[in-house]
Short mmCIF file of C-alpha atoms and ligand atoms in Angstrom, two decimals:
data_model
loop_
_atom_site.label_atom_id
_atom_site.label_comp_id
_atom_site.label_asym_id
_atom_site.label_seq_id
_atom_site.Cartn_x
_atom_site.Cartn_y
_atom_site.Cartn_z
CA MET I 2 -108.65 -71.16 51.95
CA LYS I 3 -106.68 -69.34 49.23
CA ARG I 4 -108.72 -68.00 46.31
CA LEU I 5 -107.14 -68.32 42.87
CA THR I 6 -107.67 -66.46 39.61
CA LEU I 7 -106.29 -68.59 36.82
CA LEU I 8 -105.30 -66.90 33.55
CA GLY I 9 -104.66 -69.57 30.92
CA ALA I 10 -106.80 -72.20 32.65
CA THR I 11 -107.00 -74.52 29.63
CA GLY I 12 -103.26 -74.64 28.97
CA SER I 13 -100.58 -76.99 30.18
CA ILE I 14 -99.75 -74.88 33.25
CA GLY I 15 -103.42 -74.02 33.80
CA ARG I 16 -104.56 -77.64 33.87
CA ARG I 17 -101.64 -78.69 36.08
CA THR I 18 -102.58 -75.86 38.46
CA LEU I 19 -106.16 -77.12 38.57
CA GLU I 20 -104.89 -80.63 39.39
CA VAL I 21 -102.98 -79.10 42.30
CA VAL I 22 -106.19 -77.36 43.41
CA SER I 23 -108.03 -80.71 43.25
CA SER I 24 -105.31 -82.36 45.37
CA PHE I 25 -105.76 -79.72 48.09
CA PRO I 26 -109.49 -78.96 48.16
CA GLU I 27 -109.23 -77.58 51.71
CA ASP I 28 -106.51 -75.13 50.75
CA PHE I 29 -107.56 -73.66 47.40
CA SER I 30 -110.62 -72.50 45.52
CA VAL I 31 -110.90 -71.06 42.02
CA VAL I 32 -112.74 -67.73 41.78
CA ALA I 33 -112.01 -66.86 38.15
CA LEU I 34 -110.79 -68.49 34.94
CA ALA I 35 -109.53 -67.00 31.69
CA ALA I 36 -108.48 -68.56 28.40
CA ARG I 37 -108.54 -67.93 24.66
CA GLY I 38 -111.73 -69.92 24.10
CA SER I 39 -110.60 -72.33 21.41
CA ASP I 40 -111.97 -75.28 23.41
CA VAL I 41 -115.31 -74.19 24.85
CA GLU I 42 -116.25 -77.73 25.96
CA LEU I 43 -113.14 -77.88 28.10
CA VAL I 44 -113.92 -74.48 29.63
CA ALA I 45 -117.46 -75.67 30.40
CA ASP I 46 -116.06 -78.79 32.10
CA LEU I 47 -113.72 -76.66 34.19
CA VAL I 48 -116.59 -74.38 35.20
CA ARG I 49 -118.71 -77.36 36.31
CA LYS I 50 -115.80 -78.80 38.26
CA TYR I 51 -114.35 -75.67 39.89
CA ALA I 52 -117.40 -73.37 40.04
CA PRO I 53 -115.64 -70.01 39.53
CA ASP I 54 -117.52 -66.71 39.96
CA ALA I 55 -116.27 -65.32 36.64
CA VAL I 56 -114.91 -66.59 33.33
CA ALA I 57 -113.26 -64.54 30.60
CA LEU I 58 -112.57 -65.76 27.06
CA LEU I 59 -110.65 -63.77 24.48
CA ASP I 60 -112.94 -65.05 21.73
CA ARG I 61 -116.32 -63.33 22.18
CA THR I 62 -118.21 -65.86 20.07
CA ALA I 63 -116.87 -68.57 22.37
CA VAL I 64 -118.51 -66.71 25.28
CA ASP I 65 -121.92 -67.14 23.61
CA ARG I 66 -121.27 -70.83 23.01
CA LEU I 67 -120.15 -71.24 26.62
CA ALA I 68 -123.34 -69.58 27.86
CA MET I 69 -125.39 -72.16 25.94
CA LEU I 70 -123.47 -75.03 27.56
CA LEU I 71 -123.95 -73.76 31.11
CA PRO I 72 -127.37 -73.74 32.77
CA ARG I 73 -128.14 -70.91 35.20
CA PRO I 74 -126.97 -69.97 37.73
CA ARG I 75 -123.70 -69.58 35.88
CA PRO I 76 -120.60 -67.49 36.50
CA GLU I 77 -120.26 -64.01 35.15
CA LEU I 78 -119.07 -64.37 31.53
CA LEU I 79 -116.80 -61.81 29.91
CA GLY I 80 -115.29 -61.58 26.44
CA GLY I 81 -112.41 -59.95 24.58
CA PRO I 82 -109.15 -58.45 25.81
CA ASP I 83 -111.07 -56.18 28.22
CA GLY I 84 -112.79 -59.20 29.74
CA LEU I 85 -109.40 -60.77 30.47
CA VAL I 86 -108.20 -57.56 32.10
CA SER I 87 -111.39 -57.31 34.09
CA VAL I 88 -111.18 -60.80 35.64
CA ALA I 89 -107.49 -60.30 36.44
CA ARG I 90 -108.13 -56.95 38.11
CA ASP I 91 -111.65 -56.89 39.52
CA VAL I 92 -112.46 -60.34 40.88
CA ASP I 93 -111.62 -60.49 44.57
CA THR I 94 -108.87 -63.09 44.94
CA ASP I 95 -105.70 -63.98 46.88
CA ILE I 96 -103.42 -64.92 44.01
CA VAL I 97 -103.47 -64.51 40.24
CA VAL I 98 -101.80 -67.34 38.34
CA SER I 99 -100.52 -65.73 35.15
CA ALA I 100 -100.32 -68.62 32.68
CA LEU I 101 -101.51 -67.25 29.37
CA VAL I 102 -98.96 -67.80 26.63
CA GLY I 103 -97.16 -64.89 25.01
CA ALA I 104 -97.89 -61.18 24.82
CA ALA I 105 -101.62 -61.82 25.43
CA GLY I 106 -100.80 -61.89 29.14
CA LEU I 107 -99.30 -58.41 29.30
CA PHE I 108 -102.37 -56.27 30.02
CA PRO I 109 -104.15 -58.73 32.36
CA THR I 110 -100.99 -59.42 34.38
CA MET I 111 -100.14 -55.74 34.66
CA ALA I 112 -103.74 -54.92 35.66
CA ALA I 113 -103.55 -57.52 38.46
CA ILE I 114 -100.24 -56.08 39.71
CA GLU I 115 -101.57 -52.52 39.65
CA ARG I 116 -104.54 -53.71 41.66
CA GLY I 117 -102.08 -55.06 44.26
CA ARG I 118 -102.71 -58.76 43.65
CA THR I 119 -100.06 -61.39 44.38
CA ILE I 120 -98.87 -62.99 41.13
CA ALA I 121 -97.73 -66.55 40.47
CA LEU I 122 -95.95 -65.96 37.18
CA ALA I 123 -95.60 -68.57 34.44
CA ASN I 124 -96.14 -66.19 31.50
CA LYS I 125 -92.46 -65.26 31.04
CA GLU I 126 -93.08 -63.35 27.77
CA THR I 127 -94.73 -60.52 29.72
CA LEU I 128 -91.61 -60.00 31.84
CA VAL I 129 -89.45 -60.14 28.72
CA MET I 130 -91.55 -57.39 27.15
CA ALA I 131 -92.07 -55.16 30.16
CA GLY I 132 -89.71 -56.33 32.91
CA ALA I 133 -88.72 -52.85 34.08
CA LEU I 134 -92.31 -51.56 34.10
CA MET I 135 -93.78 -54.66 35.72
CA THR I 136 -91.19 -54.96 38.47
CA ALA I 137 -91.46 -51.23 39.19
CA ALA I 138 -95.26 -51.53 39.48
CA ALA I 139 -94.87 -54.60 41.71
CA ARG I 140 -92.41 -52.80 43.98
CA ALA I 141 -94.65 -49.74 44.22
CA ARG I 142 -97.63 -51.89 45.27
CA ARG I 143 -95.52 -54.37 47.30
CA VAL I 144 -96.84 -57.15 45.10
CA PRO I 145 -94.92 -60.43 45.26
CA LEU I 146 -94.04 -61.88 41.83
CA LEU I 147 -93.71 -65.58 42.65
CA PRO I 148 -92.00 -67.64 39.96
CA VAL I 149 -93.72 -70.70 38.50
CA ASP I 150 -91.10 -71.37 35.81
CA SER I 151 -89.12 -74.32 37.20
CA GLU I 152 -85.69 -72.68 36.84
CA HIS I 153 -86.82 -69.48 38.49
CA SER I 154 -88.61 -71.35 41.25
CA ALA I 155 -85.29 -73.13 41.81
CA VAL I 156 -83.33 -69.88 41.95
CA PHE I 157 -85.97 -68.38 44.25
CA GLN I 158 -85.58 -71.34 46.62
CA CYS I 159 -81.75 -71.21 46.45
CA LEU I 160 -81.86 -67.50 47.38
CA GLU I 161 -84.10 -67.98 50.43
CA GLY I 162 -82.32 -67.11 53.65
CA HIS I 163 -79.27 -65.64 51.89
CA ASP I 164 -77.98 -62.14 51.39
CA ARG I 165 -78.47 -60.95 47.80
CA ALA I 166 -75.19 -59.06 47.94
CA ASP I 167 -73.40 -62.41 48.39
CA VAL I 168 -74.55 -63.82 45.06
CA GLN I 169 -71.83 -64.27 42.45
CA ARG I 170 -74.01 -65.58 39.63
CA ILE I 171 -76.99 -67.74 38.87
CA LEU I 172 -76.82 -70.81 36.67
CA LEU I 173 -79.99 -71.56 34.74
CA THR I 174 -80.10 -75.15 33.58
CA ALA I 175 -81.36 -76.05 30.09
CA SER I 176 -82.25 -79.54 28.90
CA GLY I 177 -80.78 -78.67 25.51
CA GLY I 178 -84.04 -79.67 23.81
CA PRO I 179 -84.61 -82.40 21.23
CA PHE I 180 -81.78 -81.18 18.95
CA ARG I 181 -78.95 -81.13 21.46
CA ASP I 182 -77.09 -83.86 19.59
CA VAL I 183 -78.34 -83.08 16.07
CA PRO I 184 -75.62 -81.58 13.83
CA ARG I 185 -76.16 -77.95 12.89
CA ALA I 186 -76.42 -78.73 9.19
CA GLN I 187 -79.46 -80.94 9.82
CA LEU I 188 -81.38 -78.33 11.79
CA ALA I 189 -82.67 -76.64 8.63
CA HIS I 190 -84.53 -79.85 7.78
CA VAL I 191 -86.11 -80.84 11.10
CA THR I 192 -89.91 -81.14 11.13
CA VAL I 193 -92.55 -79.72 13.47
CA GLU I 194 -92.99 -83.23 14.92
CA ASP I 195 -89.24 -83.51 15.62
CA ALA I 196 -89.27 -80.12 17.35
CA LEU I 197 -92.35 -80.98 19.46
CA ARG I 198 -90.64 -84.08 20.86
CA HIS I 199 -89.19 -82.56 24.02
CA PRO I 200 -86.89 -84.97 25.87
CA THR I 201 -87.89 -84.19 29.47
CA TRP I 202 -90.90 -81.83 29.80
CA LYS I 203 -94.48 -81.99 28.49
CA MET I 204 -95.64 -78.42 27.74
CA GLY I 205 -97.67 -76.22 25.39
CA ALA I 206 -96.60 -76.05 21.72
CA LYS I 207 -95.05 -72.56 21.79
CA ILE I 208 -92.72 -73.18 24.74
CA THR I 209 -91.83 -76.61 23.34
CA ILE I 210 -90.59 -74.99 20.11
CA ASP I 211 -88.83 -72.32 22.20
CA SER I 212 -87.09 -75.14 24.03
CA ALA I 213 -85.95 -76.65 20.73
CA THR I 214 -84.44 -73.34 19.52
CA LEU I 215 -83.17 -72.54 23.06
CA MET I 216 -85.10 -69.26 22.86
CA ASN I 217 -86.87 -70.51 25.96
CA LYS I 218 -83.59 -70.23 27.84
CA GLY I 219 -82.96 -66.84 26.25
CA LEU I 220 -86.35 -65.63 27.49
CA GLU I 221 -85.53 -67.14 30.89
CA ILE I 222 -82.26 -65.15 31.12
CA ILE I 223 -84.34 -61.99 30.71
CA GLU I 224 -86.99 -63.31 33.11
CA ALA I 225 -84.32 -63.99 35.75
CA ARG I 226 -82.73 -60.59 35.28
CA TRP I 227 -86.04 -58.93 36.17
CA LEU I 228 -87.41 -61.33 38.78
CA PHE I 229 -84.24 -61.26 40.85
CA ASP I 230 -82.75 -57.92 39.83
CA PHE I 231 -79.34 -59.27 38.76
CA GLN I 232 -77.00 -57.85 36.16
CA PRO I 233 -77.38 -59.65 32.81
CA ALA I 234 -73.80 -60.98 33.04
CA GLN I 235 -74.63 -62.64 36.36
CA VAL I 236 -77.22 -64.87 34.68
CA GLN I 237 -75.56 -67.80 32.93
CA VAL I 238 -76.81 -70.93 31.21
CA ILE I 239 -75.58 -74.50 31.51
CA VAL I 240 -76.97 -77.48 29.60
CA HIS I 241 -78.12 -80.33 31.82
CA PRO I 242 -79.86 -83.02 29.75
CA GLN I 243 -81.53 -84.85 32.67
CA SER I 244 -83.46 -81.76 33.90
CA ILE I 245 -83.04 -82.86 37.51
CA VAL I 246 -81.07 -79.85 38.78
CA HIS I 247 -83.60 -77.09 38.09
CA SER I 248 -81.06 -74.27 38.57
CA MET I 249 -78.29 -73.10 40.90
CA VAL I 250 -76.99 -70.04 42.70
CA GLU I 251 -73.26 -69.52 43.19
CA TYR I 252 -72.19 -67.35 46.12
CA ILE I 253 -69.06 -65.21 46.48
CA ASP I 254 -67.35 -67.79 48.69
CA GLY I 255 -67.64 -70.41 45.95
CA ALA I 256 -70.57 -72.29 47.52
CA VAL I 257 -73.13 -73.38 44.93
CA ILE I 258 -76.69 -74.11 46.04
CA ALA I 259 -78.91 -76.15 43.73
CA GLN I 260 -82.56 -77.17 43.79
CA LEU I 261 -83.34 -80.64 42.46
CA GLY I 262 -86.51 -82.56 41.73
CA VAL I 263 -88.43 -84.65 39.25
CA THR I 264 -89.69 -82.97 36.04
CA ASP I 265 -93.17 -82.11 37.27
CA MET I 266 -94.46 -78.54 37.07
CA GLY I 267 -96.78 -79.42 39.95
CA VAL I 268 -93.86 -78.85 42.32
CA PRO I 269 -93.05 -75.21 41.41
CA ILE I 270 -96.76 -74.45 40.97
CA LEU I 271 -97.55 -75.73 44.47
CA TYR I 272 -94.62 -73.82 45.97
CA ALA I 273 -95.80 -70.56 44.37
CA LEU I 274 -99.31 -71.18 45.72
CA THR I 275 -98.23 -72.03 49.27
CA TYR I 276 -95.13 -69.82 49.64
CA PRO I 277 -93.58 -69.32 52.15
CA SER I 278 -94.85 -72.64 53.53
CA ARG I 279 -94.78 -76.08 51.94
CA ARG I 280 -97.34 -78.87 51.70
CA PRO I 281 -96.76 -82.61 51.66
CA ALA I 282 -97.24 -83.41 47.96
CA PRO I 283 -98.46 -86.74 46.63
CA GLY I 284 -96.50 -88.50 43.89
CA ALA I 285 -93.32 -87.05 42.53
CA ARG I 286 -90.25 -88.16 44.47
CA LEU I 287 -86.71 -87.83 43.19
CA ASP I 288 -84.79 -91.12 43.17
CA LEU I 289 -81.21 -90.06 42.50
CA VAL I 290 -79.90 -93.61 42.50
CA ARG I 291 -82.28 -94.43 39.67
CA VAL I 292 -81.26 -91.28 37.79
CA GLY I 293 -77.65 -92.36 38.34
CA THR I 294 -75.78 -89.70 36.37
CA LEU I 295 -76.12 -85.94 36.13
CA THR I 296 -74.20 -84.29 33.30
CA PHE I 297 -73.49 -80.65 32.43
CA LEU I 298 -72.34 -79.07 29.17
CA GLU I 299 -71.62 -75.68 27.66
CA PRO I 300 -74.50 -74.47 25.42
CA ASP I 301 -73.66 -74.42 21.70
CA ALA I 302 -74.16 -70.75 20.82
CA GLU I 303 -73.50 -71.28 17.10
CA LYS I 304 -76.06 -74.02 16.72
CA PHE I 305 -78.65 -72.13 18.79
CA PRO I 306 -78.40 -68.43 17.81
CA CYS I 307 -81.56 -67.57 19.78
CA LEU I 308 -79.61 -67.67 23.02
CA GLY I 309 -77.24 -64.94 21.82
CA LEU I 310 -80.07 -62.92 20.26
CA ALA I 311 -81.93 -62.88 23.58
CA ARG I 312 -78.86 -61.83 25.50
CA ALA I 313 -78.10 -59.07 22.99
CA ALA I 314 -81.70 -57.80 23.26
CA LEU I 315 -81.46 -57.76 27.05
CA GLU I 316 -78.20 -55.83 26.94
CA ARG I 317 -79.57 -53.34 24.43
CA GLY I 318 -82.73 -52.88 26.52
CA GLY I 319 -85.60 -50.51 25.66
CA SER I 320 -87.72 -51.87 22.83
CA ALA I 321 -85.28 -54.64 21.83
CA PRO I 322 -86.70 -57.38 24.11
CA VAL I 323 -90.23 -56.53 22.88
CA VAL I 324 -89.05 -56.92 19.28
CA LEU I 325 -87.26 -60.16 20.16
CA ASN I 326 -90.37 -61.61 21.76
CA ALA I 327 -92.85 -60.50 19.08
CA ALA I 328 -90.64 -61.73 16.23
CA ASN I 329 -90.20 -65.04 18.03
CA GLU I 330 -93.94 -65.47 18.59
CA VAL I 331 -94.73 -64.84 14.91
CA ALA I 332 -91.84 -67.02 13.70
CA VAL I 333 -92.77 -69.91 16.01
CA ALA I 334 -96.41 -69.75 14.90
CA ALA I 335 -95.27 -69.77 11.25
CA PHE I 336 -93.02 -72.76 11.92
CA LEU I 337 -95.89 -74.61 13.64
CA ASP I 338 -98.04 -73.82 10.56
CA ARG I 339 -95.25 -75.32 8.40
CA ARG I 340 -94.74 -72.03 6.58
CA ILE I 341 -91.05 -71.61 7.45
CA GLY I 342 -88.17 -73.89 8.35
CA PHE I 343 -86.71 -74.28 11.82
CA MET I 344 -83.59 -72.18 11.21
CA GLU I 345 -85.68 -69.36 9.80
CA ILE I 346 -86.93 -68.72 13.32
CA PRO I 347 -83.62 -67.17 14.47
CA ALA I 348 -83.11 -65.55 11.05
CA LEU I 349 -86.44 -63.68 11.29
CA ILE I 350 -85.73 -62.60 14.86
CA GLU I 351 -82.29 -61.30 13.90
CA ARG I 352 -83.78 -59.38 10.98
CA ALA I 353 -86.45 -57.86 13.25
CA LEU I 354 -83.82 -56.83 15.80
CA GLU I 355 -81.85 -55.07 13.05
CA LYS I 356 -84.93 -52.88 12.51
CA ASP I 357 -85.30 -52.11 16.22
CA GLY I 358 -85.33 -48.36 16.69
CA GLY I 359 -84.13 -48.55 20.29
CA GLN I 360 -87.18 -46.76 21.72
CA ASP I 361 -87.68 -46.21 25.43
CA LEU I 362 -90.67 -47.90 26.99
CA ARG I 363 -92.66 -45.52 29.17
CA SER I 364 -95.80 -47.61 29.45
CA ILE I 365 -97.17 -51.01 28.53
CA GLU I 366 -99.04 -49.23 25.73
CA ASP I 367 -95.58 -48.46 24.27
CA CYS I 368 -94.73 -52.18 24.59
CA ALA I 369 -97.98 -53.14 22.86
CA ALA I 370 -97.37 -50.68 20.00
CA ILE I 371 -93.87 -52.06 19.32
CA ASP I 372 -95.20 -55.59 19.69
CA GLY I 373 -97.89 -54.88 17.07
CA ASP I 374 -95.49 -53.20 14.61
CA THR I 375 -93.01 -56.06 14.88
CA ARG I 376 -95.72 -58.69 14.41
CA ARG I 377 -96.95 -56.99 11.23
CA ARG I 378 -93.43 -56.66 9.86
CA VAL I 379 -92.43 -60.26 10.54
CA ALA I 380 -95.77 -61.59 9.26
CA GLN I 381 -95.10 -59.76 5.97
CA TRP I 382 -91.66 -61.35 5.71
CA VAL I 383 -93.22 -64.75 6.34
CA ASP I 384 -95.88 -64.09 3.66
CA ALA I 385 -93.28 -62.94 1.15
CA ARG I 386 -91.12 -65.91 1.94
CA SER I 387 -93.79 -68.63 1.81
CA GLY I 388 -96.10 -67.08 -0.78
CA GLY I 389 -98.83 -66.94 1.84
CA SER I 390 -99.42 -70.67 1.99
CA PRO I 391 -98.03 -73.59 3.98
CA ARG I 392 -94.95 -75.27 2.53
P1 NAD U 1874 -100.48 -73.52 26.54
O1 NAD U 1874 -100.40 -73.19 25.10
O2 NAD U 1874 -100.62 -74.93 26.94
O3 NAD U 1874 -101.70 -72.70 27.21
C1 NAD U 1874 -101.85 -71.34 26.99
C2 NAD U 1874 -103.12 -70.79 27.64
O4 NAD U 1874 -103.25 -69.42 27.23
C3 NAD U 1874 -104.41 -71.49 27.22
O5 NAD U 1874 -105.30 -71.43 28.31
C4 NAD U 1874 -104.93 -70.61 26.07
O6 NAD U 1874 -106.34 -70.65 25.96
C5 NAD U 1874 -104.48 -69.24 26.50
N1 NAD U 1874 -104.18 -68.35 25.38
C6 NAD U 1874 -103.37 -68.59 24.33
N2 NAD U 1874 -103.34 -67.54 23.50
C7 NAD U 1874 -104.15 -66.61 24.02
C8 NAD U 1874 -104.55 -65.30 23.62
N3 NAD U 1874 -104.09 -64.74 22.51
N4 NAD U 1874 -105.36 -64.62 24.44
C9 NAD U 1874 -105.84 -65.18 25.57
N5 NAD U 1874 -105.51 -66.43 25.99
C10 NAD U 1874 -104.68 -67.12 25.23
O7 NAD U 1874 -99.19 -72.86 27.22
P2 NAD U 1874 -98.40 -73.37 28.53
O8 NAD U 1874 -97.40 -74.38 28.12
O9 NAD U 1874 -99.34 -73.67 29.62
O10 NAD U 1874 -97.57 -72.06 28.89
C11 NAD U 1874 -98.17 -70.92 29.50
C12 NAD U 1874 -97.07 -69.97 29.93
O11 NAD U 1874 -96.29 -70.61 30.94
C13 NAD U 1874 -96.10 -69.61 28.81
O12 NAD U 1874 -95.69 -68.29 28.97
C14 NAD U 1874 -94.93 -70.54 29.04
O13 NAD U 1874 -93.71 -70.01 28.59
C15 NAD U 1874 -94.94 -70.65 30.57
N6 NAD U 1874 -94.34 -71.88 31.09
C16 NAD U 1874 -94.89 -73.08 30.76
C17 NAD U 1874 -94.33 -74.24 31.26
C18 NAD U 1874 -94.95 -75.60 30.97
O14 NAD U 1874 -94.52 -76.59 31.53
N7 NAD U 1874 -95.96 -75.69 30.12
C19 NAD U 1874 -93.20 -74.19 32.07
C20 NAD U 1874 -92.66 -72.94 32.38
C21 NAD U 1874 -93.25 -71.79 31.88
MG1 MG U 1875 -88.40 -73.06 32.42
#
């Protein structure tokens, strides 16, 4: 029986992970849950169903409401950022599934690594912010960082049994998002609803917008650089609208190994939880004859500036990826609140990167400080731009 701590239990990845747990009741149990606390009823349902020993919610008032919904004996309830860190670090567990969204995952994920806990990583923003520090901490503690992101799970599987020195490059596939075929001139006028209509994957709102701007792929370039320790230039992106080939690895002799499958996050989640073995999974089978055609295209760097901004931040290093990520988080939230237009997302990120002081990051506290400064700066630009109210 593998014990799981699930950070981000109420999210898209969190709930899919819990479905996997339910499909394999003999294999997995849930010892701790963490979430923001915006849906206390849902958290209470999850507690009744999975009976964890501890629950942490960022929102402390939500902890009080949760306590009222749960009769004793109930799990240990913790609140605030410290509560999240505490469940990630202190609850005895076999694997921590890091599936909070955004920078909120940085301290809990790092605390789990420093405590020597195996990580199944979905929360790519933390690696973007602190890739060097996190991978160094993981190496020092011999902590496996197992990818949950479908592309990185694919690369991970394509690397198994091969010599790293033989890798020429990795090819991350991108669906191209809902605006792949929309002319650039129209992108300034797309709505939140248009951007949330992802063609192949069903995910949380933030990553769905990131997929529409292609920032998701930009973040994934940085994620791949750190997870697999490749040079930035070795990580390339190819658009593949069907999202069947989840990514590929090209070797020095010209052989290209790909991992394919249906678009179901249950597959990479299960692999991260059972690695290095596999389980017979219900459902999801790839029928290539039904799919019929697989196509591949060059990404349009002019239409999707986020891809280039992410690569530039990776190459610059230091504080630049933290600035990139923080500016993106604020800009995406402002777009979702209808305070800025779609093409203002890359514009705000570019402006934030121009202000980047190129600091070195010695600790995750440094990352958090730059993250906070950037958020304040970009929020001010959004306020000035939108007069503080939705458009
Ligand atoms: P989501 O928005 O559906 O869920 C996010 C979870 O984090 C929720 O449990 C929420 O309560 C919690 N949360 C949000 N803000 C928080 C805060 N400030 N403090 C504490 N908790 C907070 O997101 P998701 O789609 O499940 O994505 C989670 C992570 O996984 C992201 O980093 C995303 O990029 C990555 N990812 C998601 C998918 C997918 O299919 N959804 C695929 C690959 C990678
Ligand atoms: Mg992905």
